[in-house]
GROMACS .gro file of C-alpha atoms in nm:
model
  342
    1UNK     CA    1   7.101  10.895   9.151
    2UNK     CA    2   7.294  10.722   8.857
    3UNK     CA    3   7.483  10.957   8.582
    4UNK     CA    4   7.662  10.881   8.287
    5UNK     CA    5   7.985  11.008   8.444
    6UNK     CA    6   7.933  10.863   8.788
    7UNK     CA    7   7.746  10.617   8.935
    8UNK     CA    8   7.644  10.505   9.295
    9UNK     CA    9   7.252  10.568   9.393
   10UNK     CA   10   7.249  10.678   9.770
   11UNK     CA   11   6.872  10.519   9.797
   12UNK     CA   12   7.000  10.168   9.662
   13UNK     CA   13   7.304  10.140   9.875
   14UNK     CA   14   7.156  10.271  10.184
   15UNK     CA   15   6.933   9.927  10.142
   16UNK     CA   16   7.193   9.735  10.191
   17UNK     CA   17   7.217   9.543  10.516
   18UNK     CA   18   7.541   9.644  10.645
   19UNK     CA   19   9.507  11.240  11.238
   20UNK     CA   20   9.700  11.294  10.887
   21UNK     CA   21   9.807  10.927  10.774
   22UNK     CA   22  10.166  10.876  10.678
   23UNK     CA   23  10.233  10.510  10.694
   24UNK     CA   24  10.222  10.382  10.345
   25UNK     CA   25  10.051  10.020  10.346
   26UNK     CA   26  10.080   9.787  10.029
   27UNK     CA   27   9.797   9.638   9.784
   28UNK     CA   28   9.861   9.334   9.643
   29UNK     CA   29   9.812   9.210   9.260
   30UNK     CA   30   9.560   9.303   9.004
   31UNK     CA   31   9.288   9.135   9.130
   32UNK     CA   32   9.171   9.508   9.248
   33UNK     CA   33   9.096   9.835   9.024
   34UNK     CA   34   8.970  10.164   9.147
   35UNK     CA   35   8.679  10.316   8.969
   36UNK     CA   36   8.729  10.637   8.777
   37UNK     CA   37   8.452  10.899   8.838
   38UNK     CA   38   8.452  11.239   8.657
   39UNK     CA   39   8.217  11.444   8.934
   40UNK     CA   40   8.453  11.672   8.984
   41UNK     CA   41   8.558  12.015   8.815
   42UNK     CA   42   8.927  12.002   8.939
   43UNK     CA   43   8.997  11.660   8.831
   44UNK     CA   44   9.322  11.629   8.636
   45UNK     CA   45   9.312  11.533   8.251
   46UNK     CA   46   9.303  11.162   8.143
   47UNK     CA   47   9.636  11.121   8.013
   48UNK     CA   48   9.742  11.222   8.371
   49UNK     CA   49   9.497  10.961   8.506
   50UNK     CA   50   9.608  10.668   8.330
   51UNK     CA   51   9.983  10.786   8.417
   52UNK     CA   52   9.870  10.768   8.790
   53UNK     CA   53   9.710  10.459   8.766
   54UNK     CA   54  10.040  10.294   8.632
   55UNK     CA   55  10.270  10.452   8.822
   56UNK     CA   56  10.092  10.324   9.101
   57UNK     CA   57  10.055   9.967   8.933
   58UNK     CA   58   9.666   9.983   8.930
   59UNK     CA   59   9.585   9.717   8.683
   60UNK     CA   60   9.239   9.760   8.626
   61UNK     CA   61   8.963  10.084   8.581
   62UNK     CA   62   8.588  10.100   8.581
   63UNK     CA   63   8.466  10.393   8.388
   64UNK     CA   64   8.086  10.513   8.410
   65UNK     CA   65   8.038  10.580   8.009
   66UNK     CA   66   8.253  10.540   7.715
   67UNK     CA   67   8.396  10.905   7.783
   68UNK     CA   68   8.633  10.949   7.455
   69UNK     CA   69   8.931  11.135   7.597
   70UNK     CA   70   8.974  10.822   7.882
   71UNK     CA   71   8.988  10.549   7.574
   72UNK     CA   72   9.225  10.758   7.402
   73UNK     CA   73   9.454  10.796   7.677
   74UNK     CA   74   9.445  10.403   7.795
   75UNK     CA   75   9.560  10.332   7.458
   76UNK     CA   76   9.853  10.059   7.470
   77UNK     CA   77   9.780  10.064   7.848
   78UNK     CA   78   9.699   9.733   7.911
   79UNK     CA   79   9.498   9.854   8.176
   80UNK     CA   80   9.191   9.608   8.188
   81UNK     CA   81   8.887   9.838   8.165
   82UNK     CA   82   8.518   9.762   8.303
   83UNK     CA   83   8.279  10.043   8.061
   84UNK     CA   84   7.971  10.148   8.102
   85UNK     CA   85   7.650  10.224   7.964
   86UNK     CA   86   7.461  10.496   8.090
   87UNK     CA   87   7.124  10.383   8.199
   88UNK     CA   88   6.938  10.622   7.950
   89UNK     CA   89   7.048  10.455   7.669
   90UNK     CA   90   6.924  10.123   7.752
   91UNK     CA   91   6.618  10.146   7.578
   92UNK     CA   92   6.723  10.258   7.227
   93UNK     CA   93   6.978   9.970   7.299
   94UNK     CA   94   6.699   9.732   7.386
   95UNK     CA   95   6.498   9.867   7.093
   96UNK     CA   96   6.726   9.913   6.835
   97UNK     CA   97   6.969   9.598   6.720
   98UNK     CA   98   7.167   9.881   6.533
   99UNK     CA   99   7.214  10.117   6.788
  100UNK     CA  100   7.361   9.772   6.970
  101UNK     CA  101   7.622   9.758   6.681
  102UNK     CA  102   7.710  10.109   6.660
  103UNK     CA  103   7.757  10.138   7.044
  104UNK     CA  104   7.997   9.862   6.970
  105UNK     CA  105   8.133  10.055   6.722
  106UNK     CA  106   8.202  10.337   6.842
  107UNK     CA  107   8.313  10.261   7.225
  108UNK     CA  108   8.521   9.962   7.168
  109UNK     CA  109   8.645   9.834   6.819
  110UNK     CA  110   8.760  10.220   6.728
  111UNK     CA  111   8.962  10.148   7.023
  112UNK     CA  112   9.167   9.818   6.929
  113UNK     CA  113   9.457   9.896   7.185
  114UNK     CA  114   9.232   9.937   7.430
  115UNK     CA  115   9.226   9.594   7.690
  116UNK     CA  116   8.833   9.573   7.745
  117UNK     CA  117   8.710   9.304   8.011
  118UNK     CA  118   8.399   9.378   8.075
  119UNK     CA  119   8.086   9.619   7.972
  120UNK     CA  120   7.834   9.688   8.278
  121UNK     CA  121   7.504   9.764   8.116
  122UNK     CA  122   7.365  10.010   8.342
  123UNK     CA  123   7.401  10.054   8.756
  124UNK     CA  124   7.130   9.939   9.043
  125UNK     CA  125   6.867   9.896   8.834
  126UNK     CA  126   6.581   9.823   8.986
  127UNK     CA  127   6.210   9.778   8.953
  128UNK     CA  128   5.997  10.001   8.958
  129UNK     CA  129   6.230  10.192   8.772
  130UNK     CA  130   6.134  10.256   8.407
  131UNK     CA  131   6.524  10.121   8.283
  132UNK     CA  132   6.387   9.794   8.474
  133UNK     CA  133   6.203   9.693   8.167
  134UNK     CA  134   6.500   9.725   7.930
  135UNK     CA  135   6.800   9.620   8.101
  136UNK     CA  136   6.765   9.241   7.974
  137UNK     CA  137   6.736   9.347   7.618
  138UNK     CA  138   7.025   9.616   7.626
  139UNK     CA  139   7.265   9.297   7.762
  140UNK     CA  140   7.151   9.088   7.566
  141UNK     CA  141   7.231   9.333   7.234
  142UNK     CA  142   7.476   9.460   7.340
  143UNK     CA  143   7.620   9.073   7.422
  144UNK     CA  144   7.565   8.994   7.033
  145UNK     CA  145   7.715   9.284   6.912
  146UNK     CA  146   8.037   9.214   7.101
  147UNK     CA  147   8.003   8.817   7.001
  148UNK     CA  148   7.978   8.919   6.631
  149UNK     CA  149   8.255   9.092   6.640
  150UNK     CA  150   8.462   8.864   6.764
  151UNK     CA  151   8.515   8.954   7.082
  152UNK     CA  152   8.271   8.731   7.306
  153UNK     CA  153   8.541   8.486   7.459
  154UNK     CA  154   8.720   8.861   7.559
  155UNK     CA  155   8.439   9.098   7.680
  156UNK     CA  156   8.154   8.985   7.920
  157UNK     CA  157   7.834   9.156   7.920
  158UNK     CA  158   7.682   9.169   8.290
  159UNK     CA  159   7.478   9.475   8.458
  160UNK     CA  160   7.603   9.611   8.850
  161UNK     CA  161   7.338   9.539   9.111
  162UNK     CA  162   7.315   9.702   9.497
  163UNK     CA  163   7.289   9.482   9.741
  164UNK     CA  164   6.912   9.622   9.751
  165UNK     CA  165   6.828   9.356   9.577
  166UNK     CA  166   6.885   9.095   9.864
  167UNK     CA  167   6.525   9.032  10.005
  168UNK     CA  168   6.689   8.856  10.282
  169UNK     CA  169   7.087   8.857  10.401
  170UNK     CA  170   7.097   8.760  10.737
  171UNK     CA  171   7.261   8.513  10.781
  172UNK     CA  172   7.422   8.456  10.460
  173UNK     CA  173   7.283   8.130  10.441
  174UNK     CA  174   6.955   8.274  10.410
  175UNK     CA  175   7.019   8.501  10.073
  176UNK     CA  176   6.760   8.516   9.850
  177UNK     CA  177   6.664   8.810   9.629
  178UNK     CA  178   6.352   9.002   9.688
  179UNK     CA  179   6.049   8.826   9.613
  180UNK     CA  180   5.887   9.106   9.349
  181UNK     CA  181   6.218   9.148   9.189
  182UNK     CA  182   6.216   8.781   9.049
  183UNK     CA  183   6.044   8.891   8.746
  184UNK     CA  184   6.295   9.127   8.683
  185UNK     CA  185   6.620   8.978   8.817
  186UNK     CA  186   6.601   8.574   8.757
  187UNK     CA  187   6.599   8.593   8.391
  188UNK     CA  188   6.888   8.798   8.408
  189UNK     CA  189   7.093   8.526   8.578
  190UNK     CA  190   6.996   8.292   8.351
  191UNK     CA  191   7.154   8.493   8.064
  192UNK     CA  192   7.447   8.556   8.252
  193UNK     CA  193   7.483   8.133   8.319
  194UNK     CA  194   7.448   8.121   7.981
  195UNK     CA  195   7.687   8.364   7.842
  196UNK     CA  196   7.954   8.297   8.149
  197UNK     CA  197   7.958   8.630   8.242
  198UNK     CA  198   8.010   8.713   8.616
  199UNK     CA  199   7.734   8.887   8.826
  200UNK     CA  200   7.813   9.235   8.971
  201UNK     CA  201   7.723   9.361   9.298
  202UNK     CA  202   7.846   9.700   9.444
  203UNK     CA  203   7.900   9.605   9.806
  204UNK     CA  204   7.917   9.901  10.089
  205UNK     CA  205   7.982   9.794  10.445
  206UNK     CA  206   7.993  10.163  10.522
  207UNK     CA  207   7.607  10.216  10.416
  208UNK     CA  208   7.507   9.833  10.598
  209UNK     CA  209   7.712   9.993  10.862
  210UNK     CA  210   7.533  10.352  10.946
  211UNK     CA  211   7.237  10.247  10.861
  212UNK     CA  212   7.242  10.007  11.116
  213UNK     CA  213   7.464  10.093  11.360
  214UNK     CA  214   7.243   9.985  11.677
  215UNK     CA  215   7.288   9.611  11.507
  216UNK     CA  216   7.661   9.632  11.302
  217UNK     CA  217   7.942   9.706  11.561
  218UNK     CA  218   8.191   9.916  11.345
  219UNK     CA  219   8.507   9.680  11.388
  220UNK     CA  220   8.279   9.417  11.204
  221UNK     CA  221   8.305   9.665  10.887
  222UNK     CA  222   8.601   9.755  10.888
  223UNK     CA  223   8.786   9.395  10.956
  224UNK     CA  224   8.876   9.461  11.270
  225UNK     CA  225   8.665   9.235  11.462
  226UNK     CA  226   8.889   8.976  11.696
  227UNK     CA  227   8.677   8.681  11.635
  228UNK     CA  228   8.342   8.524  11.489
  229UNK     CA  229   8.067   8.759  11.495
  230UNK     CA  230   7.805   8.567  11.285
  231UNK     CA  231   7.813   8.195  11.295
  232UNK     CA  232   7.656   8.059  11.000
  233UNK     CA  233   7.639   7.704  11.018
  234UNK     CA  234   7.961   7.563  10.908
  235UNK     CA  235   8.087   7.924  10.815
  236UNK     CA  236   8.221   8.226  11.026
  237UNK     CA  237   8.204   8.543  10.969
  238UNK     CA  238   8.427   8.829  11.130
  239UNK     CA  239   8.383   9.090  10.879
  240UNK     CA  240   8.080   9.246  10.702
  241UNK     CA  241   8.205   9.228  10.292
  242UNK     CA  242   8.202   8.820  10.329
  243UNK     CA  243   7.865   8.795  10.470
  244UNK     CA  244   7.701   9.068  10.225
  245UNK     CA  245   7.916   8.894   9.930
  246UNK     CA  246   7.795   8.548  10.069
  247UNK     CA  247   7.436   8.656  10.099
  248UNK     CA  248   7.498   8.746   9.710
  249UNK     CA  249   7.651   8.355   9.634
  250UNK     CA  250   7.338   8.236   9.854
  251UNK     CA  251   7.076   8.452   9.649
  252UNK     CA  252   7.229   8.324   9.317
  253UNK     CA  253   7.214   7.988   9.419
  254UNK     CA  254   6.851   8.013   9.498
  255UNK     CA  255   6.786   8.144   9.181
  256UNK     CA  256   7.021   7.919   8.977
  257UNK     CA  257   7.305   8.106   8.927
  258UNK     CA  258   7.563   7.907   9.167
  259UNK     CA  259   7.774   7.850   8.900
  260UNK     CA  260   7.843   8.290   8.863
  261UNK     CA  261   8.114   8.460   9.013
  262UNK     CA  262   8.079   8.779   9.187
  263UNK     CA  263   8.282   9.044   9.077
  264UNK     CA  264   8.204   9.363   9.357
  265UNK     CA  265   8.255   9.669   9.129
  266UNK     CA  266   8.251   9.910   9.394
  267UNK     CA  267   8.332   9.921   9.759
  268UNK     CA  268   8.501  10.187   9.935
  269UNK     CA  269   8.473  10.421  10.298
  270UNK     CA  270   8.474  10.788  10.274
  271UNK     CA  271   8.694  11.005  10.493
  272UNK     CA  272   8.503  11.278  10.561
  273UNK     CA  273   8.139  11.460  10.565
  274UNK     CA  274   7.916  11.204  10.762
  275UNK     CA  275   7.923  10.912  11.010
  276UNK     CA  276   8.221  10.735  11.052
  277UNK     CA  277   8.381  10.922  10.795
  278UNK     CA  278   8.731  10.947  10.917
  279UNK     CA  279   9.070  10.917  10.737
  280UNK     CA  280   9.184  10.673  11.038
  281UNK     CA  281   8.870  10.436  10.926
  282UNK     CA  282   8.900  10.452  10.561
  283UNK     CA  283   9.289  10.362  10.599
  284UNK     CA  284   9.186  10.063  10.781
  285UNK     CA  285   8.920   9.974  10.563
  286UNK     CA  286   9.116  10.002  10.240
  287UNK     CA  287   9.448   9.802  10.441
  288UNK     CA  288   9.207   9.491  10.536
  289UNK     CA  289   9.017   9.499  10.228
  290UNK     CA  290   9.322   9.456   9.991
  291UNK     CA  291   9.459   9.228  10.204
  292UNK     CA  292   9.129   8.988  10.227
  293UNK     CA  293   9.008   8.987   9.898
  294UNK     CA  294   9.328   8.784   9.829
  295UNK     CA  295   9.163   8.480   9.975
  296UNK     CA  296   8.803   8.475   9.884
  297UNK     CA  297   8.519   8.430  10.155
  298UNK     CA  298   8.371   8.172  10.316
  299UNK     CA  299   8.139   8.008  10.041
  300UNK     CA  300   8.401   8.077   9.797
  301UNK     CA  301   8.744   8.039   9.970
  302UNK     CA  302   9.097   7.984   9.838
  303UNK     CA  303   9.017   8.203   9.547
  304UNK     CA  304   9.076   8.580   9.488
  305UNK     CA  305   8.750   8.822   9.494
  306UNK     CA  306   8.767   9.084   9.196
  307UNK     CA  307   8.707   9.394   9.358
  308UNK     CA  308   8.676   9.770   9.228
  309UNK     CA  309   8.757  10.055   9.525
  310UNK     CA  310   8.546  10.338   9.486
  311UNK     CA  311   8.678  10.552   9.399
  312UNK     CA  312   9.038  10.721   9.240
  313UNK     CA  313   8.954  11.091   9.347
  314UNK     CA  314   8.754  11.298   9.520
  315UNK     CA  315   8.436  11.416   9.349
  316UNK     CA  316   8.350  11.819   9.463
  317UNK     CA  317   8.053  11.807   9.230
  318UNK     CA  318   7.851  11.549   9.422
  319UNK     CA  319   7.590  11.594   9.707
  320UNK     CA  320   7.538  11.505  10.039
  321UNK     CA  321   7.890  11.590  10.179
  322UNK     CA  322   8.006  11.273  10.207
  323UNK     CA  323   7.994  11.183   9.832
  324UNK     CA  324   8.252  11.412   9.779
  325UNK     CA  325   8.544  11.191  10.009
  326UNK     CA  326   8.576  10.865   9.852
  327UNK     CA  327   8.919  10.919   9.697
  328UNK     CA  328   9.196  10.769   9.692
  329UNK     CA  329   9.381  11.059   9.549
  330UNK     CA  330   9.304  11.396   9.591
  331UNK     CA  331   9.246  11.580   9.228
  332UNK     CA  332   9.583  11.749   9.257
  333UNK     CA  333   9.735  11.400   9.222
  334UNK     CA  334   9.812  11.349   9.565
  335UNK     CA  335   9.761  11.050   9.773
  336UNK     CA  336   9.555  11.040  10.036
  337UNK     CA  337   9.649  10.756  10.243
  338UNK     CA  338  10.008  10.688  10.085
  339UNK     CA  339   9.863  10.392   9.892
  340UNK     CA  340  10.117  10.149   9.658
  341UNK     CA  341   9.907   9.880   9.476
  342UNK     CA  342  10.242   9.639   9.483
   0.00000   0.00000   0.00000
């Protein structure tokens, strides 16, 4: 289910192939944001979220929608920002050049102080879905009203994606995208080749994991595996992100994108309310994460991965149980693993 406030649809990610904790473990640079979801009626106010955020040194934010209280507060920041646009607006933005301009308007040059990087048009879109037919055209406005004003070389236009819309992942080698998608998702690469925009791909080892779990061992999510698990040719894998992120590289080169970047805008482990859900697993996940992403994967080593954690706080307005426990922080400000992002 997508919403303007927060976004993750538990039918999308589920396609995808894949005691109280003291110690405080360190993040490294601002290659990584956390995502900032509003679900929640006990969430503190903005100003106190963008405080957080830099007190804790977390140098970039995804947002869901262009809420106007968050762009106030970031304000002389210079926290990098990833905005959305709710998928119900993508056809009057498709439709309408000037609804293009004044969503322009109104969400990013009335905020000059404001460090934009990039705006993700919608989140796991996908046919048969009626936004399916208007995602192209919202980027693609959208991308000309940010060019025309200047801002083109600043702000990239691309759209997240689930990894639902991998046809084939295993082994990485053997990406592709779905077959009945290509209508849908290889023009869509081409504009992002041709604008130099980076491709997005929300990327959940928990969901490949329990969805899966007589084939995925859980050390092989969560980084802990001791060796190889998948040989790939000339590449090994020993953890679950690469090998969904290199099915991703594999499906983009197939449908002739290998020149795009990934950037994963979400990833994260919940600590509670379903399988494998425990404060002990998300620790580790989040401690091996931040610490791998530093060196790319194997198709793309030797470079950082851009990666979003999913999510700042806990959301107590979301459904099944689970959704509720991907926080960081719980909303009274606290942390919930004793995180530093230095």
């Amino acid at each position: 289910m997508a919403t303007a406030l927060h976004s993750r649809s538990s039918m999308a990610v589920a396609m995808q192939l894949f005691g109280l904790l003291l110690a405080t473990f360190q993040m490294t640079d601002g290659n990584t944001g956390v995502c900032y979801g509003l679900l929640g009626n006990n969430l503190p106010p903005p100003s106190e979220v963008i405080d957080l955020y830099k007190r804790n040194n977390i140098q970039r934010m995804r947002i869901y929608a262009p809420v106007p209280d968050v762009l106030q507060a970031l304000g002389g920041s210079n926290i990098e920002l990833m905005v959305g646009v709710a998928n119900e607006d993508l056809y009057n933005l498709a439709t309408n050049m000037g609804a293009a301009y004044a969503w322009v308007q109104n969400n990013v040059r009335n905020y000059p102080n404001v460090n934009f990087r990039y705006i993700a048009v919608g989140n796991e879109i996908n046919p048969p879905a009626w936004e399916a037919n208007y995602l192209l055209g919202a980027m693609k406005n959208i991308h000309r009203a940010i060019s025309e004003a200047g801002l083109g070389y600043q702000i990239k236009v691309s759209t997240p994606f689930s990894a639902g819309v991998l046809g084939e992942s295993y082994p990485p080698s053997r990406g592709s995208f779905r077959s009945d998608y290509g209508w849908f998702i290889n023009p869509i690469v081409t504009f992002l080749v041709e604008t130099e925009a980076p491709f997005f791909l929300n990327t959940y080892p928990y969901f490949s994991y329990i969805y899966n779990t007589q084939y995925i061992r859980l050390e092989y999510a969560l980084f802990t595996s001791p060796g190889t698990v998948v040989q790939d040719g000339q590449f090994g894998y020993q953890n679950l992100f690469d090998a969904i992120l290199d099915a991703g590289y594999s499906a983009l080169e197939r449908a002739g994108g290998g020149s795009l970047e990934i950037v994963v805008t979400e990833t994260g482990w919940p600590s509670a309310g379903g399988t494998a859900t425990t404060r002990q697993n998300a620790r580790t996940y989040y401690i091996n994460l931040l610490r791998h992403v530093e060196g790319g994967s194997p198709k793309r080593p030797g470079r950082p991965i851009q990666t979003y954690i999913f999510a700042m706080f806990n959301e107590n307005q979301k459904d099944p149980e689970y959704e509720k426990h991907w926080g960081l922080f719980f909303p009274n400000k606290t942390p919930k693993y004793g995180v530093s992002f230095y």
